[in-house]
Short mmCIF file of C-alpha atoms in Angstrom, two decimals:
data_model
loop_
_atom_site.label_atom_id
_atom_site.label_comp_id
_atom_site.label_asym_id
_atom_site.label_seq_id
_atom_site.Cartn_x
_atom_site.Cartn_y
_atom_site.Cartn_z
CA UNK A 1 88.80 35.81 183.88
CA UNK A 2 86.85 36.50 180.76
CA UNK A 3 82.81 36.33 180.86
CA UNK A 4 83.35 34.83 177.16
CA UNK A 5 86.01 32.43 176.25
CA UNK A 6 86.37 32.17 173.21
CA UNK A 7 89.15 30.66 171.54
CA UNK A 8 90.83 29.58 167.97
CA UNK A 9 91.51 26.23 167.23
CA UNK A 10 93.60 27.32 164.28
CA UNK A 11 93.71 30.80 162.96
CA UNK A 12 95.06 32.36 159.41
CA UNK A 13 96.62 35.14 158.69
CA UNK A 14 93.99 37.12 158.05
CA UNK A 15 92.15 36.50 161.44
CA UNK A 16 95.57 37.07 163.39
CA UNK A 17 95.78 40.39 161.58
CA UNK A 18 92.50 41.36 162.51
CA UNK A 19 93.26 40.27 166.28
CA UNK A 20 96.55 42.38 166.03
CA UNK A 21 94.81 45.52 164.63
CA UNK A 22 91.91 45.41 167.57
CA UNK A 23 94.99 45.26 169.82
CA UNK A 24 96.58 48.96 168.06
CA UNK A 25 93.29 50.17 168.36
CA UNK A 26 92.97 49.42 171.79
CA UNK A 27 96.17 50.15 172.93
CA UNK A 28 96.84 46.46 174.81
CA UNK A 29 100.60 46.30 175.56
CA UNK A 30 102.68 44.12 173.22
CA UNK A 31 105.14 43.99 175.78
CA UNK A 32 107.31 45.23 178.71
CA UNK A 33 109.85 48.15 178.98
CA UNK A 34 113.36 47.81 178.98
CA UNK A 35 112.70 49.02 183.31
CA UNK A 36 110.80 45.74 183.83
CA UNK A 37 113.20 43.77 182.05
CA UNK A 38 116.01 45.13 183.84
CA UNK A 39 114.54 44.71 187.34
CA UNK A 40 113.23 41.40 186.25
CA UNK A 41 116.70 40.51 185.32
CA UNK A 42 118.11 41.62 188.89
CA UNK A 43 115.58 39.91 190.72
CA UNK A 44 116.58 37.95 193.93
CA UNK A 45 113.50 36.07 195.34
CA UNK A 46 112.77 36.08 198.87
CA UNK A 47 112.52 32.51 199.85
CA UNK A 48 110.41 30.86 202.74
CA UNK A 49 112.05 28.67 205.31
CA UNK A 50 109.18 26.41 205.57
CA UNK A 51 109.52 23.55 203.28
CA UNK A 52 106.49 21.50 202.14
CA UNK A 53 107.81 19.69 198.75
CA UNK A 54 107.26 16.49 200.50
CA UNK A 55 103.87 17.10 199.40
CA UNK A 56 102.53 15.64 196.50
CA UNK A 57 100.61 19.29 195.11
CA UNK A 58 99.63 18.57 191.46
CA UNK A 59 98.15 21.48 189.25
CA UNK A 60 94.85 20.94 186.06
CA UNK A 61 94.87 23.31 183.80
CA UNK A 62 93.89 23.64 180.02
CA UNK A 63 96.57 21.79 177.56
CA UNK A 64 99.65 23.77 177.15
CA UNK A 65 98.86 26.30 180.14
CA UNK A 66 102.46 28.06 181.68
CA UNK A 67 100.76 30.50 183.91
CA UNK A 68 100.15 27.92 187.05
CA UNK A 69 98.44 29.93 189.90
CA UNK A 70 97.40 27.00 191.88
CA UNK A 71 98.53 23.31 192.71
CA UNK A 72 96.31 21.17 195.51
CA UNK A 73 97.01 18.23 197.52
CA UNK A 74 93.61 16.83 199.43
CA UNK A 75 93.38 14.42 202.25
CA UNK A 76 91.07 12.79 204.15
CA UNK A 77 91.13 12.78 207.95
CA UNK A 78 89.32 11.21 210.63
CA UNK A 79 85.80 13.18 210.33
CA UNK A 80 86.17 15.02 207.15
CA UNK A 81 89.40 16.47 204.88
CA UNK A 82 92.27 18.85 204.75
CA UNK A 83 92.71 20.90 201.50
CA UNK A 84 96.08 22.41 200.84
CA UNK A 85 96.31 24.94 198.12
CA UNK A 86 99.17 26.17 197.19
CA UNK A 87 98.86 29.33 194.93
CA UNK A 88 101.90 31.09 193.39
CA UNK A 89 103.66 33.79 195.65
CA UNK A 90 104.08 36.30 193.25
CA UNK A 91 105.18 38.38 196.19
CA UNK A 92 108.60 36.96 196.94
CA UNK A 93 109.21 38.59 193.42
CA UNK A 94 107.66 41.42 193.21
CA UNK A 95 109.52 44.97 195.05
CA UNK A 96 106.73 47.12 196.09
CA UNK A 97 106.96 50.26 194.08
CA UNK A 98 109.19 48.94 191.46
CA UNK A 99 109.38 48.42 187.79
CA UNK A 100 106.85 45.16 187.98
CA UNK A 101 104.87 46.71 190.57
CA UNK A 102 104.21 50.07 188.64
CA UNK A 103 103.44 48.01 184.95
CA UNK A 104 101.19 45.61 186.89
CA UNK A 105 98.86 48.55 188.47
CA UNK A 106 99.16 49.55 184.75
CA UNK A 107 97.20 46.29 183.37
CA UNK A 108 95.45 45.01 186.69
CA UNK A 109 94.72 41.97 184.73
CA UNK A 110 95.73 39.64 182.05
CA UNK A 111 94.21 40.65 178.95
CA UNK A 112 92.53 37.47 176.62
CA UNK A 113 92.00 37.26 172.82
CA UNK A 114 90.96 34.62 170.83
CA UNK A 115 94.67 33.62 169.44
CA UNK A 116 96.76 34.88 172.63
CA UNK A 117 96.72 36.59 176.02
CA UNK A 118 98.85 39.46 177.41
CA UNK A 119 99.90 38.70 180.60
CA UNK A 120 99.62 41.10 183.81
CA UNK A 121 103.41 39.81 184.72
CA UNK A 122 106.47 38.71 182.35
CA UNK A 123 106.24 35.30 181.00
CA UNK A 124 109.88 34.63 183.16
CA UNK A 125 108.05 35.61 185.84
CA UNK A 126 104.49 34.19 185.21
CA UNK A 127 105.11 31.27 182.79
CA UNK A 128 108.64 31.02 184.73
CA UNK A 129 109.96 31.52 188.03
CA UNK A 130 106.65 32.03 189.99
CA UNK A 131 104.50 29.59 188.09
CA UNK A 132 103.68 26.14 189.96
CA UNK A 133 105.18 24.06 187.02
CA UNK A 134 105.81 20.53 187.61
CA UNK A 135 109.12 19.38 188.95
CA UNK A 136 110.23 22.59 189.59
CA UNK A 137 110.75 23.89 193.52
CA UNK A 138 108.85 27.30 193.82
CA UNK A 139 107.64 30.02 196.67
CA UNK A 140 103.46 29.60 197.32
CA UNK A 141 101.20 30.96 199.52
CA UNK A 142 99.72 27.53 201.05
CA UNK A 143 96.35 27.19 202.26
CA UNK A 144 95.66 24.68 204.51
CA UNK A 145 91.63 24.43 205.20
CA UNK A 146 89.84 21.79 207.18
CA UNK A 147 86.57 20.19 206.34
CA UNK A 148 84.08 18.61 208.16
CA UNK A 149 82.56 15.17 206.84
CA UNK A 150 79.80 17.38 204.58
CA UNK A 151 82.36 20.34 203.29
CA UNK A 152 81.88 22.82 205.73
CA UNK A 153 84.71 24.89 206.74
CA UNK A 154 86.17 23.87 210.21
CA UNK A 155 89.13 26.23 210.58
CA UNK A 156 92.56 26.81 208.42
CA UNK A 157 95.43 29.34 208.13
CA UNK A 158 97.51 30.64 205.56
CA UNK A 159 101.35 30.62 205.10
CA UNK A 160 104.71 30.95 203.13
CA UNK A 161 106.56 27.34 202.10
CA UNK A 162 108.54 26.15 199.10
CA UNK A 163 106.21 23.81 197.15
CA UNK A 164 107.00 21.35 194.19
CA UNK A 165 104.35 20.16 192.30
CA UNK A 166 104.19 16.74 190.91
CA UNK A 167 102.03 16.45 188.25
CA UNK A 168 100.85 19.07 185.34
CA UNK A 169 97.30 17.32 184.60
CA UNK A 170 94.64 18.60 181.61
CA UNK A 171 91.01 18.87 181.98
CA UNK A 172 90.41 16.08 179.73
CA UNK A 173 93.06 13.50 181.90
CA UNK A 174 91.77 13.74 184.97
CA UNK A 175 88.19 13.52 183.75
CA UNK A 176 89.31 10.12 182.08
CA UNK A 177 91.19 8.84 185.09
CA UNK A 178 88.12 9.37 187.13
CA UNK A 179 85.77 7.71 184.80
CA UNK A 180 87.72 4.75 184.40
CA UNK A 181 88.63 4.59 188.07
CA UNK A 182 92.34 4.77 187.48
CA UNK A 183 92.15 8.17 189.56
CA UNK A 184 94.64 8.43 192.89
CA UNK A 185 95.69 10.41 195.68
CA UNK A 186 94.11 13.67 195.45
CA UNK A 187 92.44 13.47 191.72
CA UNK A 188 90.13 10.66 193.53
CA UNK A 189 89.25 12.72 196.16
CA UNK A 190 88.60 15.76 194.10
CA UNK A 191 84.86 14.64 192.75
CA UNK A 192 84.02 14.31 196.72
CA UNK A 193 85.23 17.10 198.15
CA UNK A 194 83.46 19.37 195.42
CA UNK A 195 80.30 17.06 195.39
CA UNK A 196 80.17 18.45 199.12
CA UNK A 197 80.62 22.08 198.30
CA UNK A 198 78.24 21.98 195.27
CA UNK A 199 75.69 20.93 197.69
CA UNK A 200 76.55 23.24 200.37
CA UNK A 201 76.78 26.24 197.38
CA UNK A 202 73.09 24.47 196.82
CA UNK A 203 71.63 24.71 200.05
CA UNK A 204 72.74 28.57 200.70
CA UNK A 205 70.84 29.61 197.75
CA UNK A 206 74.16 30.12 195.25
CA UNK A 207 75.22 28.86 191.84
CA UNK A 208 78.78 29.37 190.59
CA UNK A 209 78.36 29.77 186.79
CA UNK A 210 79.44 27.38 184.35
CA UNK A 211 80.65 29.07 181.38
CA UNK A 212 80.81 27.86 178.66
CA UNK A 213 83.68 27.85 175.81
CA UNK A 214 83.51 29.17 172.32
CA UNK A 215 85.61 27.04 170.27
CA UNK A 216 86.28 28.53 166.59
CA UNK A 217 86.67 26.09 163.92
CA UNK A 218 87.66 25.33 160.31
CA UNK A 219 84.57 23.69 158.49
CA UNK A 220 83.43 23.55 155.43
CA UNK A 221 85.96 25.43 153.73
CA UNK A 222 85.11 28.38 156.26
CA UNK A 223 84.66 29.38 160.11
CA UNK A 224 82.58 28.12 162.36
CA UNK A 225 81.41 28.85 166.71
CA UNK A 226 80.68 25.87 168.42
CA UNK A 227 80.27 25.88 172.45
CA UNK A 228 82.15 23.44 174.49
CA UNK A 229 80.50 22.93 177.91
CA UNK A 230 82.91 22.52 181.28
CA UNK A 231 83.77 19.04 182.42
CA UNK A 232 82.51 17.76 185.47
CA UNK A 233 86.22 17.95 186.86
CA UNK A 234 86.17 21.48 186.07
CA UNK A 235 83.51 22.33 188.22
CA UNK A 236 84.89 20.38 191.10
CA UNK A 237 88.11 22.18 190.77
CA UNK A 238 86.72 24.96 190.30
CA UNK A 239 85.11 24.03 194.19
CA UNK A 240 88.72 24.44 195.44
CA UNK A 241 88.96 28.21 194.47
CA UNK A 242 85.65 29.04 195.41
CA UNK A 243 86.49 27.54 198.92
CA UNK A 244 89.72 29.34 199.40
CA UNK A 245 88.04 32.75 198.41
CA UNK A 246 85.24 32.16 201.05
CA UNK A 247 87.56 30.81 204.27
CA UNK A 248 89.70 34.18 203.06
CA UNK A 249 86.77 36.49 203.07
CA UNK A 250 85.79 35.44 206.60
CA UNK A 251 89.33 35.82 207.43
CA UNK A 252 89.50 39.33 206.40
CA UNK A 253 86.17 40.40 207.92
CA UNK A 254 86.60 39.55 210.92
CA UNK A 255 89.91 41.43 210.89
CA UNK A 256 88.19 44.43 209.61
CA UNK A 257 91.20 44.70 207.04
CA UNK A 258 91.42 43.31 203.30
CA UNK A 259 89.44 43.58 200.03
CA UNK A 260 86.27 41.06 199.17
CA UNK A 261 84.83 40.49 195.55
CA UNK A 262 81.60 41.72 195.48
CA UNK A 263 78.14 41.56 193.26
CA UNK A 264 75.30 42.99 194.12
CA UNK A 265 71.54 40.49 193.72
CA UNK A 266 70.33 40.12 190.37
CA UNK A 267 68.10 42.76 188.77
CA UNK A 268 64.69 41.18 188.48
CA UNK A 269 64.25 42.77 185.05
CA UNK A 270 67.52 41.11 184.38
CA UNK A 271 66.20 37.36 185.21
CA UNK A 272 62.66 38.01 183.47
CA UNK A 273 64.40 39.22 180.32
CA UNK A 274 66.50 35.89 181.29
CA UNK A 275 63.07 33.28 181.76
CA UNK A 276 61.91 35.14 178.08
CA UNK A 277 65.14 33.82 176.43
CA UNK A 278 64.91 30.27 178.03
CA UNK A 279 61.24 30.21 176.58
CA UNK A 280 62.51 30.81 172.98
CA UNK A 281 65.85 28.30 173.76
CA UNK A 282 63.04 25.98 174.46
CA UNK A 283 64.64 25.22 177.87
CA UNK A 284 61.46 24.66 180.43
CA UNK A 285 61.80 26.95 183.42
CA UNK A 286 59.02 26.31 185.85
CA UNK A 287 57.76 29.26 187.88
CA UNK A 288 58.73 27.58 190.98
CA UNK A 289 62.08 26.89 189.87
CA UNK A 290 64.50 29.30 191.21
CA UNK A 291 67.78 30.63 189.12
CA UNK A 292 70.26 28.73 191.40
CA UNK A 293 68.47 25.47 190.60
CA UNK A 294 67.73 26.17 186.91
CA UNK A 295 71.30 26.63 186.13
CA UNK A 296 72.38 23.56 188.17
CA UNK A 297 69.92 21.52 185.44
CA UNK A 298 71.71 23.12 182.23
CA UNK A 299 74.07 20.75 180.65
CA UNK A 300 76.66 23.30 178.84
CA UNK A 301 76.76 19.96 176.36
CA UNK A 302 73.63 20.95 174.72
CA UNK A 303 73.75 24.09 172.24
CA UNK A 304 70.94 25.74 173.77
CA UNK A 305 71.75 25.01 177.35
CA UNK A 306 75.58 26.82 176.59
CA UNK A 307 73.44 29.58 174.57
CA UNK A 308 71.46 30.48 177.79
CA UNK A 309 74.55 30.14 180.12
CA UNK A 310 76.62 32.43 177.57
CA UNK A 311 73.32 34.93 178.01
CA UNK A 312 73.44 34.80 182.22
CA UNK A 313 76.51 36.37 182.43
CA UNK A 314 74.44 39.52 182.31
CA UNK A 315 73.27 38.43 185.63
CA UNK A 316 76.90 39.10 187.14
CA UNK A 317 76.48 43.07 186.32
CA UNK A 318 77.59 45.10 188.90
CA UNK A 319 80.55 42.96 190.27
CA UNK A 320 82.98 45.16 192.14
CA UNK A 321 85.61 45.14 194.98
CA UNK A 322 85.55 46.47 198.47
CA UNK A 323 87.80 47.74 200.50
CA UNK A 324 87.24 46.77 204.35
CA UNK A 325 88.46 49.04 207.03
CA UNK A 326 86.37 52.01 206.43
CA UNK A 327 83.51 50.80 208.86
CA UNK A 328 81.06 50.02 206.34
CA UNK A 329 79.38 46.83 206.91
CA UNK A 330 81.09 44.00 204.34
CA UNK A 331 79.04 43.02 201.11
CA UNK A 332 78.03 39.90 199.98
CA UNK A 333 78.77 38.23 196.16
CA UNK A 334 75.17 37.78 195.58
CA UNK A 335 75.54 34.35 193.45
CA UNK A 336 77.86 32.85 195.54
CA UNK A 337 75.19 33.87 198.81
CA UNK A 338 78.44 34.61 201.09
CA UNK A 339 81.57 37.10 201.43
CA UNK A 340 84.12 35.85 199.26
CA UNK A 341 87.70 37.37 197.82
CA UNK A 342 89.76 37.07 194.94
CA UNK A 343 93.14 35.46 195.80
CA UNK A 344 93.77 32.13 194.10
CA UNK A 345 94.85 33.90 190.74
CA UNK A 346 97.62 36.23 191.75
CA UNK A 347 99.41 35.57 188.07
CA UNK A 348 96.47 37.04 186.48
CA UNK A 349 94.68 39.73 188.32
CA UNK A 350 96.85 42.25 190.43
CA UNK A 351 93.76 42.68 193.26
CA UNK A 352 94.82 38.56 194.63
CA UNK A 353 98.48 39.48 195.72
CA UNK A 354 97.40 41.71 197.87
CA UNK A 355 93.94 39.99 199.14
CA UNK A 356 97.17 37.09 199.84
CA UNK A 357 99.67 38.98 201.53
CA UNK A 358 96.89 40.18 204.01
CA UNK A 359 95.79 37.31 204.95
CA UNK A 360 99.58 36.22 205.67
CA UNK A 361 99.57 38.93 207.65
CA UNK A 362 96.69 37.82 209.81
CA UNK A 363 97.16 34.21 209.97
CA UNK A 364 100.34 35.67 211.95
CA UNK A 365 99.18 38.11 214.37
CA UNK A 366 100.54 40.89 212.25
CA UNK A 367 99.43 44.35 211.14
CA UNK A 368 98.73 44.09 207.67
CA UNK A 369 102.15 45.56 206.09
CA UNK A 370 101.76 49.18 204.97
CA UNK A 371 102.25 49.00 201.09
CA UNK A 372 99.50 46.60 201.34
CA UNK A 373 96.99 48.81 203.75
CA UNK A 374 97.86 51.69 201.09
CA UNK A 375 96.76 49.88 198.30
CA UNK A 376 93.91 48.66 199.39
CA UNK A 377 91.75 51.45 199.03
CA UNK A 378 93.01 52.07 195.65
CA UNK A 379 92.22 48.37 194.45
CA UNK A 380 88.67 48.95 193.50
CA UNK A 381 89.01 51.81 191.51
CA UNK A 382 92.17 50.19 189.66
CA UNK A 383 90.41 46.29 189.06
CA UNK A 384 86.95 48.42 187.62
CA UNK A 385 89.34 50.32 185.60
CA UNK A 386 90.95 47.17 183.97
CA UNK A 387 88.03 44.86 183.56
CA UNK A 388 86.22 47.86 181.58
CA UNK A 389 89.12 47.73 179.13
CA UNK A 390 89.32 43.97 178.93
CA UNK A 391 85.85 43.83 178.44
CA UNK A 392 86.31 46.47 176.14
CA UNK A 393 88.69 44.73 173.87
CA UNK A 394 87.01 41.29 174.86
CA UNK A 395 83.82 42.46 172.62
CA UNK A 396 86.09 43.71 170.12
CA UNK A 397 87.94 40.45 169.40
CA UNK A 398 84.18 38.71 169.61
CA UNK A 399 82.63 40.80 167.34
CA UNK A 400 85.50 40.50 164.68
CA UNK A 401 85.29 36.59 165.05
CA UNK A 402 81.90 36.35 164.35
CA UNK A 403 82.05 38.59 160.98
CA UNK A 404 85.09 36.08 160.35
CA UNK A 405 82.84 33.21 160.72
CA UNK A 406 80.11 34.71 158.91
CA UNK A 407 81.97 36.27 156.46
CA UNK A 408 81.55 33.47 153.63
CA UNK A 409 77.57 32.77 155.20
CA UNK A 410 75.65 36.18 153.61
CA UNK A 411 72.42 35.42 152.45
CA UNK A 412 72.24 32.08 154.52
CA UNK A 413 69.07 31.59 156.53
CA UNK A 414 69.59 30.31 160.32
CA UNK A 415 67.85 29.67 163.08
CA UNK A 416 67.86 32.24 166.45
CA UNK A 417 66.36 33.85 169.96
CA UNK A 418 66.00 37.41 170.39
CA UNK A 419 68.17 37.87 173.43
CA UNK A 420 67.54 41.68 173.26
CA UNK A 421 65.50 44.83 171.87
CA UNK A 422 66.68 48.09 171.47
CA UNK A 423 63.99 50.57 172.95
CA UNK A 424 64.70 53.37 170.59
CA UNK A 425 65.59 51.94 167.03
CA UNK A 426 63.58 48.53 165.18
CA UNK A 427 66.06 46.23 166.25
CA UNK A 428 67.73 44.04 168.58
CA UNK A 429 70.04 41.11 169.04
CA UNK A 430 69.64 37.57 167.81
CA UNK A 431 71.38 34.47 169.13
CA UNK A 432 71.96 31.74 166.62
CA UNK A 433 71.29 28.01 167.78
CA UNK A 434 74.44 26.94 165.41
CA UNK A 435 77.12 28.06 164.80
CA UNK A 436 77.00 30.28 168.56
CA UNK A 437 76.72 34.25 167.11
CA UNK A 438 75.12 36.59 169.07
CA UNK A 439 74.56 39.86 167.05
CA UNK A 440 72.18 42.68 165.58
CA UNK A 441 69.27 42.04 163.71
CA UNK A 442 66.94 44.51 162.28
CA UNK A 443 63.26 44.53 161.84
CA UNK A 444 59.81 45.72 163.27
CA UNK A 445 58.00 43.44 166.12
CA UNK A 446 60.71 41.84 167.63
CA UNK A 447 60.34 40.54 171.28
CA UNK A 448 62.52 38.89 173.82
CA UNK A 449 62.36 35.78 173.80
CA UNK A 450 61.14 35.27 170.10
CA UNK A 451 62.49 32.05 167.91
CA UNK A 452 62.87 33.48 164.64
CA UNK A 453 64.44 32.24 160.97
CA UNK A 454 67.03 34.47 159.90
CA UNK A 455 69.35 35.76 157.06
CA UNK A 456 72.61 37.74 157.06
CA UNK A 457 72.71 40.80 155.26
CA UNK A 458 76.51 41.99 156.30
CA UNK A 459 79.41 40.42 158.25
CA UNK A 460 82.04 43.16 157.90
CA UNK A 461 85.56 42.54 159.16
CA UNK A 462 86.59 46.04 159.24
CA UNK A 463 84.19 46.93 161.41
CA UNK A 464 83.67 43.44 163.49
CA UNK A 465 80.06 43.78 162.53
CA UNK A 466 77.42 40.82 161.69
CA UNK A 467 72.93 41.78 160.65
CA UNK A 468 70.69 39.69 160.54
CA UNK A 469 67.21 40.88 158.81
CA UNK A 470 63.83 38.42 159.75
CA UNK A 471 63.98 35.84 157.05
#
């Protein structure tokens, strides 16, 4: 998923024409070929036996949100809980080697802009027939994981069954439910369960990021970047994920065969540059305190807390994939302080289908199936491939925001951090306190870290491109 999320409330014309010319320029596919269509058409989906839609699985995503990869029922047992995730079997669809297949290896990923996404799969097929919509009987991969009464991982196994999800909830619904105590089945046992894992994430050293959303806004008869900080719900869902990635990891280790997300440890010029910013946020960062615990304090509420969780993504540089099998000893993902894979968004990133089918494939006694041992090496190569581009065209579609935004502001004065300094030229980047633009500002003396007034000389739309001079 994107590092930045940023997203219109409303846009005009003239910002959807922008969007759509960064797309050109970038060559994003505006659709599929008349091959995936056709095979897409023919499509007869292979089916599990197993049937589990006596389950009450319910799904939380954003408000209007198609693309369901994942739908959870929780329960509590006698000395701790059993989670079942189901996550969308994109593989009783997909023909190895086909049409889909081919397109998918194509994008590796769904591609995100401000005003839309491009998906890695069909809408029929994502938004559609493999998407864990409410009411509607589907194929899953279900993941059924056992806790112990503090969160740790007791055993579990993995396996094909028809699921039917209950209950499309938002964000915002279950976070009312549960503060008015109106919460049931598995939403009330949701703020546990992740409670548990937070603190085990806590104890082993590792922080799952928080990060937060750009929101772009009419006001004041022009554009405006706000940050919207997660919800406490998100983070506990977010728990669920993280869990399933970890219990899959160790599966796939120990069989010697699979694919872990990896991230190698922060670069300690990386987290001083990162204590210098927090300085000039005004955020108090204690030399004792260590990064884990420093992020658990932020509140993504407060403008400067979101500013400086916005700025740790640099942190995650380096994130990869690795293939096991080769003999070479398996790599941890440095801020989660454990293996972990990919495999709870198989609608959205191509790497999860087959991180899920071999796991099937173990959970059964079974050699992993050769299309998927074949492709495994390749995976790496393929998902570094695709997140360049979508980062790519990520900082595209930012940069042309924020000269939307500050297109009507030149010659205002505002309030920023230096977040960094260009070693070769007299300047750097500044991030503004309000509205949220990061960008370039020019001048002599600039240092990391330094709270500075101001002004903007040029917010180009042409060229996505916002300066800021020292006020």
């Amino acid at each position: 998923m994107p590092l930045r999320q940023l997203r219109f409330v409303a846009p005009d014309a003239l910002v959807e024409a922008g969007l759509e010319r960064i797309r050109e320029q970038k060559q994003i596919p505006s659709g599929f070929s008349p091959e995936v269509m056709a095979e897409l058409s023919a499509i007869e989906p292979r089916y599990p036996e197993r049937d589990l839609t006596d389950i009450h699985f319910v799904t939380i995503d954003p408000p209007g949100s198609r693309d369901l990869d994942q739908a959870f029922h929780l329960e509590q047992r006698r000395g701790g809980y059993t989670v079942r995730y189901a996550i969308a079997d994109v593989g009783a669809f997909v023909t190895p080697g086909g049409a889909i297949d081919a397109e998918a290896w194509e994008r590796g990923l769904t591609f995100y802009a401000p005003d839309t996404r491009t998906p890695l799969y069909p809408p029929e097929l994502s938004e559609g027939k493999a998407s864990l919509l409410p009411d509607q009987t589907r194929p899953a991969l279900v993941w059924e994981i056992d806790l112990d009464g503090d969160g740790e991982i007791e055993g579990g196994e993995v396996g094909r069954a028809m699921v039917r999800s209950r209950t499309q909830f938002t964000y915002e619904e279950v976070q009312a439910q549960l503060d008015s105590g109106t919460a049931s089945g598995s939403l009330r046992l949701l703020p546990e369960i992740g409670r548990l894992r937070q603190l085990l994430e806590r104890d082993r050293g590792a922080v799952s990021l928080s990060i937060p959303e750009q929101l772009v806004v009419k006001q004041d008869g022009g554009w405006s970047l706000v940050f919207k900080g997660p919800l406490p719900v998100e983070r506990w869902n977010a728990q669920l994920s993280l869990l399933t990635g970890i219990f899959a990891a160790r599966m796939m280790t120990d069989a010697g065969a699979g694919i872990l997300r990896t991230l190698p440890p922060a670069d300690p010029h990386r987290l001083r540059r990162l204590r210098r910013i927090a300085t000039g946020l005004d955020i108090a960062w204690p030399e004792h305190l260590e990064y884990p615990d420093l992020v658990r304090s932020l509140d993504a509420r407060i403008p400067s807390h979101s500013a400086l969780l916005a700025e740790a993504t640099s942190l995650f540089a380096g994130a990869g994939y690795q293939a096991l099998g080769d003999g070479a000893e398996p790599q941890l993902h440095a801020a989660l302080a454990t293996l972990y894979a990919h495999t709870t968004a198989p609608l959205r990133r191509l790497v999860d289908r087959f991180a899920g089918e071999a796991c099937l494939a173990i959970t059964a006694g079974r050699k992993v199936p050769d299309h998927v041992a074949s492709a495994l090496p390749q995976l790496p190569l393929t998902m570094a491939q695709s997140a360049s581009r979508a980062g790519q065209y990520e900082a595209a579609c930012v940069n042309f925001v924020e000269a939307a935004v500050m297109s009507t502001r030149v010659g205002e004065v505002f309030s920023g951090v230096v977040v960094e300094i260009d070693d070769d030229k007299p300047r750097g980047e500044v991030q503004l306190k309000n509205p949220a633009v990061l960008s370039i500002i020019e001048g002599d003396g600039l240092d990391l870290g330094d709270r500075l007034l101001v002004r903007v000389v040029e917010a180009s739309l042409p060229e996505g491109r916002v300066r800021f001079e020292v006020a």
